[in-house]
Tab-separated table of C-alpha atoms (C1' of nucleotides) in Angstrom:
chain	number	residue	atom	x	y	z
A	1	MET	CA	128.799	137.853	121.516
A	2	VAL	CA	126.794	139.860	119.334
A	3	VAL	CA	129.080	142.654	118.337
A	4	HIS	CA	126.956	145.094	117.198
A	5	GLU	CA	125.359	144.637	113.837
A	6	LEU	CA	127.159	146.230	110.573
A	7	SER	CA	125.483	148.923	108.631
A	8	GLU	CA	125.048	148.925	104.826
A	9	LEU	CA	127.021	152.087	105.087
A	10	GLU	CA	129.495	150.462	106.868
A	11	ILE	CA	129.643	147.440	104.873
A	12	ASP	CA	129.869	149.818	101.941
A	13	ARG	CA	132.877	151.563	103.504
A	14	ILE	CA	134.717	147.979	104.294
A	15	PHE	CA	134.664	146.967	100.463
A	16	GLN	CA	135.496	150.115	99.371
A	17	ALA	CA	138.530	150.321	101.343
A	18	MET	CA	139.548	146.584	100.310
A	19	ALA	CA	139.159	147.665	96.203
A	20	ASP	CA	142.776	149.506	95.945
A	21	ALA	CA	145.908	147.089	96.106
A	22	THR	CA	147.804	149.725	97.729
A	23	ARG	CA	145.376	149.551	100.559
A	24	ARG	CA	145.089	145.896	100.547
A	25	ASP	CA	149.074	146.161	100.762
A	26	ILE	CA	148.755	148.626	103.852
A	27	ILE	CA	146.659	146.364	105.495
A	28	LYS	CA	148.864	143.586	105.102
A	29	GLN	CA	151.894	145.260	106.472
A	30	ALA	CA	150.044	146.757	109.129
A	31	MET	CA	148.616	142.743	110.230
A	32	LEU	CA	152.365	141.752	110.038
A	33	ARG	CA	153.556	144.393	112.133
A	34	GLU	CA	152.535	148.293	113.651
A	35	GLN	CA	154.176	150.941	111.617
A	36	SER	CA	154.203	154.309	111.329
A	37	VAL	CA	152.496	156.249	108.416
A	38	SER	CA	155.778	157.933	107.068
A	39	GLU	CA	157.328	154.262	107.907
A	40	LEU	CA	154.563	152.912	105.144
A	41	ALA	CA	154.720	155.671	102.825
A	42	LYS	CA	158.384	154.512	101.985
A	43	ARG	CA	156.992	151.439	100.527
A	44	TYR	CA	154.779	153.114	97.745
A	45	ARG	CA	155.731	155.370	95.023
A	46	MET	CA	153.315	157.891	95.741
A	47	SER	CA	153.288	161.147	97.851
A	48	PHE	CA	152.974	160.831	102.005
A	49	ALA	CA	149.883	162.481	101.908
A	50	ALA	CA	148.320	160.165	99.072
A	51	VAL	CA	149.399	156.967	101.378
A	52	GLN	CA	148.030	159.407	104.335
A	53	LYS	CA	144.449	159.404	102.905
A	54	HIS	CA	144.799	155.548	102.015
A	55	VAL	CA	145.358	155.265	105.671
A	56	ALA	CA	142.369	157.373	106.489
A	57	VAL	CA	139.851	155.347	104.122
A	58	LEU	CA	141.132	152.394	106.087
A	59	GLU	CA	140.712	153.778	109.313
A	60	ARG	CA	137.171	155.078	108.383
A	61	ALA	CA	136.116	151.754	107.170
A	62	SER	CA	137.524	150.108	110.731
A	63	LEU	CA	140.101	147.780	109.209
A	64	ILE	CA	143.072	149.389	110.798
A	65	THR	CA	143.346	151.556	113.740
A	66	LYS	CA	145.959	154.714	114.431
A	67	GLU	CA	147.737	155.363	118.014
A	68	LYS	CA	149.320	158.379	118.538
A	69	ARG	CA	153.235	157.796	119.793
A	70	GLY	CA	155.236	160.589	119.887
A	71	ARG	CA	155.315	162.355	116.739
A	72	GLU	CA	154.548	159.037	115.109
A	73	GLN	CA	151.339	157.808	114.282
A	74	LEU	CA	151.324	153.963	114.264
A	75	VAL	CA	149.194	152.215	112.563
A	76	HIS	CA	148.205	148.705	113.244
A	77	GLY	CA	145.437	146.120	111.876
A	78	ASN	CA	142.030	145.340	112.986
A	79	PRO	CA	141.548	141.541	112.496
A	80	ALA	CA	138.330	141.588	113.773
A	81	MET	CA	137.061	143.538	110.959
A	82	LEU	CA	138.373	141.294	108.459
A	83	HIS	CA	136.714	138.456	110.376
A	84	ARG	CA	133.303	140.421	109.805
A	85	ALA	CA	133.989	140.930	106.424
A	86	ALA	CA	134.897	137.336	105.762
A	87	GLN	CA	131.978	136.215	107.425
A	88	LEU	CA	129.658	138.496	105.247
A	89	LEU	CA	130.996	136.940	102.145
A	90	ASP	CA	130.219	133.595	103.637
A	91	ALA	CA	126.609	135.053	103.867
A	92	TYR	CA	126.102	135.010	100.653
A	93	GLU	CA	127.629	131.771	100.031
A	94	ASP	CA	125.059	130.067	102.210
A	95	ILE	CA	122.217	131.655	100.552
A	96	TRP	CA	123.380	129.615	97.619
A	97	ARG	CA	123.975	126.674	99.695
A	98	GLN	CA	120.683	126.674	100.806
A	99	ARG	CA	119.288	127.303	97.419
A	100	ALA	CA	121.172	124.282	96.027
A	101	ASN	CA	119.841	122.045	99.056
A	102	ARG	CA	116.284	122.972	98.358
A	103	ILE	CA	116.827	121.743	94.505
A	104	GLY	CA	118.715	118.980	95.753
A	105	GLU	CA	115.638	117.981	98.019
A	106	LEU	CA	113.031	118.527	95.239
A	107	LEU	CA	115.016	116.261	93.005
A	108	SER	CA	114.929	113.385	95.496
A	109	GLU	CA	111.280	113.828	95.935
A	110	PRO	CA	109.122	111.168	94.324
A	111	SER	CA	106.937	113.353	91.488
A	112	GLN	CA	103.380	112.961	91.208
A	113	GLY	CA	102.772	110.380	89.179
A	114	MET	CA	105.714	107.817	90.756
A	115	GLU	CA	103.756	106.255	93.864
A	116	SER	CA	103.918	102.526	93.325
B	1	MET	CA	142.491	122.310	91.745
B	2	VAL	CA	144.053	125.659	91.288
B	3	VAL	CA	141.545	127.944	89.303
B	4	HIS	CA	143.480	130.497	88.199
B	5	GLU	CA	145.322	132.807	90.606
B	6	LEU	CA	143.279	136.268	90.680
B	7	SER	CA	144.955	139.408	89.687
B	8	GLU	CA	145.112	142.651	91.787
B	9	LEU	CA	142.753	144.169	89.364
B	10	GLU	CA	140.208	141.229	89.199
B	11	ILE	CA	140.303	141.606	93.073
B	12	ASP	CA	139.727	145.211	92.831
B	13	ARG	CA	136.771	144.591	91.067
B	14	ILE	CA	135.452	141.927	93.158
B	15	PHE	CA	135.597	144.449	96.025
B	16	GLN	CA	134.568	147.347	94.033
B	17	ALA	CA	131.522	145.309	93.063
B	18	MET	CA	130.729	144.743	96.691
B	19	ALA	CA	130.736	148.253	97.911
B	20	ASP	CA	127.327	148.983	97.094
B	21	ALA	CA	123.872	148.186	98.579
B	22	THR	CA	122.192	147.753	95.408
B	23	ARG	CA	124.636	145.334	93.943
B	24	ARG	CA	124.781	143.207	97.419
B	25	ASP	CA	121.326	142.861	97.021
B	26	ILE	CA	121.327	141.965	93.396
B	27	ILE	CA	123.622	139.268	94.092
B	28	LYS	CA	121.559	137.913	96.716
B	29	GLN	CA	118.804	137.839	94.541
B	30	ALA	CA	120.507	135.863	91.816
B	31	MET	CA	121.766	133.616	94.237
B	32	LEU	CA	118.252	132.960	95.258
B	33	ARG	CA	117.260	132.132	91.774
B	34	GLU	CA	117.574	133.116	88.317
B	35	GLN	CA	116.437	136.586	87.482
B	36	SER	CA	115.778	138.833	84.183
B	37	VAL	CA	117.442	142.433	84.269
B	38	SER	CA	114.075	143.817	83.884
B	39	GLU	CA	112.801	141.733	86.797
B	40	LEU	CA	115.309	142.552	89.107
B	41	ALA	CA	115.053	146.393	88.075
B	42	LYS	CA	111.346	146.296	89.738
B	43	ARG	CA	112.721	145.744	92.918
B	44	TYR	CA	114.976	149.108	93.093
B	45	ARG	CA	113.914	153.152	93.313
B	46	MET	CA	116.105	153.779	90.212
B	47	SER	CA	115.833	153.445	86.313
B	48	PHE	CA	116.431	150.122	84.553
B	49	ALA	CA	119.811	151.641	82.884
B	50	ALA	CA	120.950	152.332	86.352
B	51	VAL	CA	120.094	148.603	87.702
B	52	GLN	CA	121.486	147.687	84.089
B	53	LYS	CA	124.965	149.269	84.791
B	54	HIS	CA	125.140	147.790	88.276
B	55	VAL	CA	124.886	144.104	86.965
B	56	ALA	CA	127.342	144.998	84.366
B	57	VAL	CA	129.849	145.813	87.066
B	58	LEU	CA	128.982	142.573	88.955
B	59	GLU	CA	129.514	141.068	85.377
B	60	ARG	CA	132.741	142.336	85.068
B	61	ALA	CA	133.872	141.133	88.228
B	62	SER	CA	132.363	137.767	87.513
B	63	LEU	CA	130.319	137.792	90.806
B	64	ILE	CA	127.381	136.967	88.177
B	65	THR	CA	126.547	135.731	84.946
B	66	LYS	CA	124.388	136.652	82.029
B	67	GLU	CA	122.621	133.958	79.931
B	68	LYS	CA	120.492	135.336	77.055
B	69	ARG	CA	116.906	133.515	76.637
B	70	GLY	CA	114.567	134.962	73.985
B	71	ARG	CA	114.459	138.771	74.521
B	72	GLU	CA	115.117	138.282	78.300
B	73	GLN	CA	118.498	138.130	79.831
B	74	LEU	CA	118.643	135.776	82.806
B	75	VAL	CA	121.063	136.947	85.768
B	76	HIS	CA	122.430	134.273	87.904
B	77	GLY	CA	125.155	134.243	90.514
B	78	ASN	CA	128.331	132.923	90.567
B	79	PRO	CA	129.074	131.463	94.246
B	80	ALA	CA	132.815	129.931	92.989
B	81	MET	CA	133.766	133.968	93.012
B	82	LEU	CA	132.205	134.882	96.148
B	83	HIS	CA	133.939	131.687	97.707
B	84	ARG	CA	137.290	132.835	96.358
B	85	ALA	CA	136.508	136.459	97.563
B	86	ALA	CA	136.344	135.044	101.192
B	87	GLN	CA	139.318	132.970	101.013
B	88	LEU	CA	140.941	136.425	100.315
B	89	LEU	CA	139.974	137.685	103.523
B	90	ASP	CA	140.784	134.590	105.461
B	91	ALA	CA	144.213	134.857	103.803
B	92	TYR	CA	144.525	138.866	105.604
B	93	GLU	CA	143.372	137.146	108.754
B	94	ASP	CA	146.097	134.392	108.340
B	95	ILE	CA	148.591	136.854	108.630
B	96	TRP	CA	147.479	137.850	111.746
B	97	ARG	CA	147.205	134.800	113.219
B	98	GLN	CA	150.791	133.891	112.083
B	99	ARG	CA	151.854	137.037	113.899
B	100	ALA	CA	149.871	136.045	116.921
B	101	ASN	CA	151.518	132.637	117.220
B	102	ARG	CA	154.997	134.234	116.496
B	103	ILE	CA	154.259	136.692	119.412
B	104	GLY	CA	153.138	133.497	121.587
B	105	GLU	CA	156.220	131.520	120.904
B	106	LEU	CA	158.488	134.362	121.645
B	107	LEU	CA	156.844	135.086	125.131
B	108	SER	CA	156.994	131.313	125.944
B	109	GLU	CA	160.413	131.295	125.179
B	110	PRO	CA	162.932	131.544	128.195
B	111	SER	CA	164.552	134.553	128.023
B	112	GLN	CA	168.254	135.802	128.380
B	113	GLY	CA	168.544	135.511	132.244
B	114	MET	CA	166.507	132.800	133.134
B	115	GLU	CA	168.506	129.544	132.575
B	116	SER	CA	169.017	128.095	135.576
C	1	DT	C1'	101.364	143.139	61.373
C	2	DT	C1'	101.257	146.237	65.517
C	3	DC	C1'	102.077	146.956	69.885
C	4	DA	C1'	104.265	145.885	74.185
C	5	DT	C1'	108.447	144.229	76.341
C	6	DG	C1'	113.167	143.573	76.989
C	7	DT	C1'	117.515	145.026	76.110
C	8	DA	C1'	121.762	147.726	74.370
C	9	DC	C1'	123.923	152.010	74.620
C	10	DA	C1'	125.086	157.191	73.996
C	11	DA	C1'	125.276	161.485	76.391
C	12	DC	C1'	124.971	164.104	79.852
C	13	DC	C1'	125.514	165.684	84.779
C	14	DA	C1'	126.826	165.753	89.988
C	15	DT	C1'	129.415	163.844	93.095
C	16	DT	C1'	133.673	160.944	94.844
C	17	DT	C1'	138.137	158.970	94.055
C	18	DG	C1'	143.087	159.193	93.817
C	19	DG	C1'	146.665	161.700	93.142
C	20	DT	C1'	149.484	166.284	93.665
C	21	DT	C1'	151.806	170.321	96.003
C	22	DG	C1'	152.159	173.685	99.491
C	23	DT	C1'	151.703	175.171	104.207
C	24	DA	C1'	151.808	174.916	108.946
C	25	DG	C1'	152.267	173.041	113.703
C	26	DG	C1'	154.392	169.657	116.832
C	27	DT	C1'	158.068	166.428	118.505
C	28	DT	C1'	162.861	164.798	118.728
C	29	DA	C1'	167.536	165.383	117.996
C	30	DC	C1'	171.591	167.738	118.006
D	1	DG	C1'	167.562	176.605	120.008
D	2	DT	C1'	167.868	175.060	115.669
D	3	DA	C1'	167.353	172.068	111.958
D	4	DA	C1'	165.131	167.866	110.433
D	5	DC	C1'	161.451	164.561	111.128
D	6	DC	C1'	156.122	163.217	111.224
D	7	DT	C1'	151.616	164.577	110.797
D	8	DA	C1'	147.501	167.027	109.392
D	9	DC	C1'	145.012	169.605	105.791
D	10	DA	C1'	143.301	172.661	102.074
D	11	DA	C1'	143.248	173.680	97.680
D	12	DC	C1'	143.522	171.739	92.825
D	13	DC	C1'	143.047	168.271	89.038
D	14	DA	C1'	141.551	164.279	86.104
D	15	DA	C1'	139.320	160.172	86.046
D	16	DA	C1'	135.907	157.020	87.598
D	17	DT	C1'	131.215	156.259	89.708
D	18	DG	C1'	126.497	156.220	90.099
D	19	DG	C1'	122.379	158.458	88.549
D	20	DT	C1'	119.324	160.471	84.500
D	21	DT	C1'	116.838	160.775	79.884
D	22	DG	C1'	116.440	159.498	75.001
D	23	DT	C1'	117.117	156.613	71.026
D	24	DA	C1'	117.332	152.209	68.470
D	25	DC	C1'	116.712	147.380	68.120
D	26	DA	C1'	115.098	142.013	68.680
D	27	DT	C1'	111.595	139.481	70.337
D	28	DG	C1'	107.042	137.769	71.795
D	29	DA	C1'	102.144	138.577	71.909
D	30	DA	C1'	97.373	139.866	70.376
DNA sequence: TTCATGTACAACCATTTGGTTGTAGGTTAC
DNA sequence: GTAACCTACAACCAAATGGTTGTACATGAA
């Protein structure tokens, strides 16, 4: 199942969203259990509005989703997006492994003057 | 082998460094083969100084290292750091899997009124 | 030596980011 | 109905980001 290739802009947003300790903690909390924005906000030493903005950044990156229930806005994590981000990093590692293999092959090839 | 736990600040830097398409391409290039900064700079439609700054951001995040040779500064990738970043994302996925397992266990437990 | 190349770094600028306070509107509880 | 709660959103601010140009210096090539 190909899920829709990520655009450079979407990748920018994912990494940028992960680049803040408060947001990483919000992700963790939302993965552990669905929580309202104000419930999340109580955990951090900053205003409700600030937490609201962090949640918006995570939502724009599709790392979390919001669901309205009554007066609350419930936040829950989107593990599929995290998985895709992890795969992205793996892809860079793969480039390295391929290079390492290439070098390995070159080293194990007999050099020009070595035929018996 | 525990390599030295990453601090929140280091994690910030890794993700922030990955959050730019030019920098992600520089990483890719450096993983493919060692290149000088000016050699890299030719690839992008921006000034040498701009590329120099991107390289500095990547270096601060330990995603690449520089090695001086003659008048050139050779850039090469640090796959170990990429690996750690990927593991970090996996950790968030693990939180989700644990929750999923927990829910699964709850669902498979017999409910209060079900004993025969 | 002289010139071209590769780098470092400062100064500057526009935009984005991460925080604040304040105001307003919808929903629940009493 | 009224008060308390949850959210949305605007306006503002300081600091960081991503780019530029310009200057200076070290190294390699002719």
